Amino acid sequence: MTVWFYVKTLDDPKIVGEVVCAFNFIQGEHPEDKYSYVLEKGKDVGEGDYWEIKSKYAARNVLVPVAMVYRIRDTVVVSEVDDDLTPNFVDPLLEKYGFDSLKWIVVPPKK
């Protein structure tokens, strides 16, 4: 399933993405055992700025997309999050913005 988070905030989408990325850093015992989320500006599609949150494992030089972040009016949307990754998003968003400013929708897979 896919989860979409809606954050009622005037913060820039980049700031919301940075909140998620700052929360998601794990350092193992080995120096190259670093796992993190990084934020990259999306390609301009003419419909406003958007950002991509990607997972990064230091031992490999591959970035894997895990979410998109963009604005719709007074709401920042964090979209297309795999339900297995939900704690990586809901915890920092609740901590920063509070329960009243955060909503989510779970979208079942297409059949």
XYZ file of N, CA and C in Angstrom:
333
model
N 0.833 -1.171 0.000
C 0.000 0.000 0.000
C 0.881 1.240 0.000
N 0.289 2.328 -0.394
C 0.980 3.603 -0.459
C 0.305 4.591 0.480
N 1.106 5.392 1.159
C 0.580 6.382 2.093
C 0.919 7.776 1.573
N -0.050 8.681 1.672
C 0.136 10.089 1.318
C -0.074 10.901 2.588
N 0.892 11.736 2.957
C 0.790 12.600 4.131
C 0.463 14.015 3.675
N -0.415 14.674 4.412
C -0.800 16.052 4.140
C -0.492 16.870 5.389
N 0.416 17.832 5.258
C 0.863 18.637 6.384
C 0.346 20.064 6.191
N -0.515 20.506 7.081
C -1.054 21.856 7.023
C -0.001 22.793 7.593
N 0.716 23.482 6.702
C 1.805 24.361 7.113
C 2.109 25.359 6.007
N 2.657 26.479 6.404
C 3.146 27.454 5.437
C 4.632 27.256 5.167
N 5.244 26.271 5.855
C 6.649 25.945 5.589
C 6.818 25.545 4.133
N 7.977 25.832 3.616
C 8.335 25.428 2.269
C 8.402 23.900 2.197
N 8.050 23.285 1.081
C 8.169 21.824 0.963
C 9.582 21.320 1.266
N 10.581 22.120 0.932
C 11.958 21.720 1.225
C 12.162 21.543 2.730
N 11.593 22.426 3.530
C 11.739 22.336 4.988
C 11.080 21.067 5.521
N 9.886 20.757 5.003
C 9.197 19.537 5.429
C 10.036 18.314 5.061
N 10.589 18.299 3.862
C 11.463 17.200 3.448
C 12.702 17.094 4.320
N 13.271 18.233 4.702
C 14.452 18.226 5.562
C 14.138 17.670 6.948
N 12.932 17.921 7.441
C 12.518 17.364 8.736
C 12.554 15.840 8.680
N 12.020 15.278 7.603
C 12.005 13.824 7.432
C 13.433 13.293 7.284
N 14.234 13.959 6.478
C 15.603 13.490 6.236
C 16.462 13.553 7.504
N 16.310 14.601 8.288
C 17.106 14.743 9.509
C 16.809 13.627 10.508
N 15.582 13.149 10.516
C 15.171 12.080 11.426
C 15.723 10.724 10.998
N 15.964 10.546 9.719
C 16.317 9.244 9.163
C 17.802 9.134 8.843
N 18.595 8.972 9.875
C 20.019 8.717 9.740
C 20.394 7.640 10.740
N 21.018 6.593 10.255
C 21.444 5.490 11.119
C 22.920 5.234 10.852
N 23.711 5.195 11.916
C 25.136 4.891 11.814
C 25.390 3.552 12.477
N 25.854 2.582 11.699
C 26.208 1.285 12.248
C 27.607 1.306 12.842
N 28.113 0.142 13.183
C 29.443 0.062 13.794
C 30.560 0.296 12.789
N 30.379 -0.117 11.559
C 31.388 0.060 10.521
C 31.274 1.481 9.961
N 32.394 2.132 9.634
C 32.336 3.515 9.118
C 31.476 3.687 7.862
N 31.424 2.653 7.018
C 30.604 2.768 5.813
C 29.172 2.302 6.021
N 28.844 1.935 7.241
C 27.489 1.468 7.546
C 26.623 2.663 7.939
N 26.357 3.513 6.953
C 25.539 4.704 7.157
C 24.333 4.624 6.228
N 23.170 4.811 6.798
C 21.943 4.816 6.022
C 21.244 6.136 6.312
N 20.818 6.819 5.266
C 20.173 8.107 5.476
C 19.176 8.390 4.362
N 18.378 9.414 4.596
C 17.514 9.966 3.556
C 18.132 11.286 3.123
N 18.109 11.544 1.842
C 18.615 12.802 1.303
C 17.505 13.451 0.482
N 17.579 14.760 0.358
C 16.575 15.527 -0.360
C 17.196 16.077 -1.629
N 16.530 15.857 -2.755
C 17.003 16.377 -4.036
C 15.878 17.133 -4.709
N 16.216 18.254 -5.324
C 15.225 19.021 -6.065
C 14.806 18.220 -7.289
N 13.499 18.139 -7.514
C 12.969 17.415 -8.664
C 13.169 18.200 -9.948
N 13.056 17.516 -11.041
C 13.164 18.168 -12.345
C 11.964 19.088 -12.545
N 12.210 20.245 -13.127
C 11.147 21.227 -13.341
C 10.143 20.698 -14.362
N 8.895 20.590 -13.927
C 7.835 20.136 -14.831
C 6.851 21.263 -15.115
N 7.202 22.486 -14.696
C 6.368 23.640 -14.975
C 5.160 23.787 -14.068
N 5.046 22.968 -13.049
C 3.894 23.050 -12.158
C 4.320 23.366 -10.722
N 5.425 24.026 -10.557
C 5.909 24.361 -9.219
C 7.023 23.436 -8.788
N 7.696 23.867 -7.727
C 8.815 23.093 -7.205
C 8.342 21.832 -6.507
N 9.112 20.793 -6.650
C 8.898 19.599 -5.844
C 10.257 19.023 -5.496
N 10.269 18.230 -4.453
C 11.492 17.637 -3.950
C 11.309 16.135 -3.876
N 12.407 15.417 -4.015
C 12.380 13.964 -3.888
C 13.193 13.564 -2.660
N 12.602 12.718 -1.834
C 13.329 12.120 -0.722
C 13.824 10.767 -1.212
N 15.128 10.546 -1.068
C 15.732 9.300 -1.533
C 16.509 8.656 -0.398
N 16.495 7.328 -0.383
C 17.300 6.621 0.610
C 18.711 6.452 0.051
N 19.676 6.508 0.963
C 21.078 6.418 0.569
C 21.790 5.498 1.542
N 22.483 4.527 0.996
C 23.308 3.637 1.800
C 24.751 3.909 1.400
N 25.588 4.289 2.370
C 26.944 4.751 2.071
C 27.788 3.718 1.335
N 27.582 2.437 1.609
C 28.402 1.397 0.979
C 28.108 1.268 -0.516
N 26.953 1.744 -0.937
C 26.592 1.706 -2.362
C 26.310 3.127 -2.821
N 26.618 3.404 -4.036
C 26.408 4.749 -4.557
C 25.101 4.808 -5.345
N 24.026 4.313 -4.732
C 22.727 4.285 -5.406
C 21.703 4.997 -4.524
N 20.953 5.903 -5.119
C 19.879 6.585 -4.412
C 18.552 5.994 -4.879
N 17.708 5.631 -3.922
C 16.423 5.018 -4.237
C 15.303 5.978 -3.814
N 14.436 6.400 -4.740
C 13.339 7.306 -4.374
C 12.377 6.654 -3.385
N 11.994 7.416 -2.347
C 11.028 6.904 -1.372
C 9.809 7.816 -1.232
N 9.899 9.083 -1.694
C 8.746 9.984 -1.591
C 8.983 11.241 -2.422
N 7.879 11.921 -2.709
C 7.925 13.246 -3.328
C 7.294 14.228 -2.349
N 7.792 15.472 -2.356
C 7.285 16.504 -1.464
C 6.961 17.740 -2.305
N 5.737 18.242 -2.171
C 5.326 19.416 -2.945
C 4.187 20.139 -2.232
N 3.868 21.334 -2.708
C 2.837 22.163 -2.095
C 1.565 22.173 -2.930
N 0.432 22.119 -2.204
C -0.883 22.397 -2.774
C -1.525 23.418 -1.835
N -1.633 24.654 -2.285
C -2.166 25.762 -1.482
C -1.480 25.861 -0.113
N -2.220 25.652 0.993
C -1.633 25.806 2.326
C -1.209 24.472 2.940
N -0.995 23.483 2.084
C -0.651 22.139 2.534
C 0.569 21.629 1.775
N 1.445 20.969 2.496
C 2.578 20.284 1.863
C 2.239 18.800 1.822
N 2.384 18.209 0.653
C 2.064 16.800 0.438
C 3.363 16.004 0.384
N 3.401 14.925 1.152
C 4.502 13.959 1.090
C 3.862 12.704 0.513
N 4.169 12.421 -0.744
C 3.390 11.415 -1.467
C 4.177 10.165 -1.807
N 3.401 9.132 -2.075
C 3.892 7.860 -2.598
C 4.870 7.157 -1.656
N 4.550 7.176 -0.357
C 5.387 6.527 0.650
C 4.918 5.078 0.805
N 5.825 4.137 0.669
C 5.485 2.728 0.889
C 5.095 2.539 2.347
N 4.043 1.780 2.597
C 3.549 1.639 3.978
C 4.589 1.041 4.923
N 5.560 0.298 4.416
C 6.629 -0.229 5.278
C 7.506 0.892 5.842
N 7.534 2.030 5.164
C 8.382 3.145 5.577
C 7.622 4.186 6.395
N 6.354 3.949 6.678
C 5.511 4.935 7.359
C 6.124 5.484 8.650
N 6.696 4.647 9.540
C 7.283 5.212 10.772
C 8.400 6.215 10.502
N 9.105 6.050 9.391
C 10.185 6.978 9.049
C 9.651 8.374 8.726
N 8.357 8.465 8.408
C 7.745 9.736 8.047
C 6.820 10.266 9.137
N 5.981 9.399 9.684
C 4.966 9.874 10.629
C 5.608 10.395 11.914
N 6.643 9.759 12.414
C 7.266 10.196 13.664
C 7.832 11.618 13.576
N 8.679 11.923 12.578
C 9.207 13.292 12.538
C 8.138 14.333 12.197
N 7.168 13.968 11.364
C 6.121 14.929 11.005
C 5.209 15.227 12.194
N 4.872 14.206 12.977
C 4.069 14.440 14.177
C 4.831 15.279 15.196
N 6.105 14.981 15.356
C 6.916 15.720 16.320
C 7.008 17.199 15.956
N 7.209 17.494 14.676
C 7.394 18.884 14.226
C 6.065 19.639 14.092
N 5.048 19.000 13.496
C 3.830 19.727 13.132
C 2.615 19.405 13.998
N 2.662 18.327 14.760
C 1.556 17.986 15.641
C 0.449 17.222 14.934
N -0.360 16.559 15.741
C -1.417 15.690 15.223
C -2.476 16.463 14.437
N -2.811 17.662 14.901
C -3.872 18.435 14.244
C -3.475 18.947 12.866
N -2.189 19.048 12.587
C -1.724 19.551 11.294
C -1.338 18.437 10.329
N -1.465 17.196 10.745
C -1.028 16.076 9.920
C -2.182 15.122 9.654
N -2.411 14.830 8.392
C -3.416 13.846 7.968
C -2.720 12.884 7.009
N -3.279 11.692 6.856
C -2.716 10.745 5.910
C -3.816 9.925 5.283
N -3.519 9.480 4.084
C -4.444 8.628 3.329
C -3.668 7.398 2.892
N -4.258 6.226 3.117
C -3.652 4.969 2.681
C -4.350 4.552 1.391
N -3.572 4.336 0.355
C -4.108 3.969 -0.950
C -3.770 2.513 -1.230
N -4.786 1.644 -1.364
C -4.502 0.235 -1.656
C -3.924 0.083 -3.064
N -3.161 -0.979 -3.291
C -2.586 -1.196 -4.624
C -3.673 -1.462 -5.657
N -3.357 -1.092 -6.889
C -4.297 -1.357 -7.990
C -4.375 -2.843 -8.254
N -5.561 -3.306 -8.579
C -5.735 -4.741 -8.869
C -5.742 -4.996 -10.333
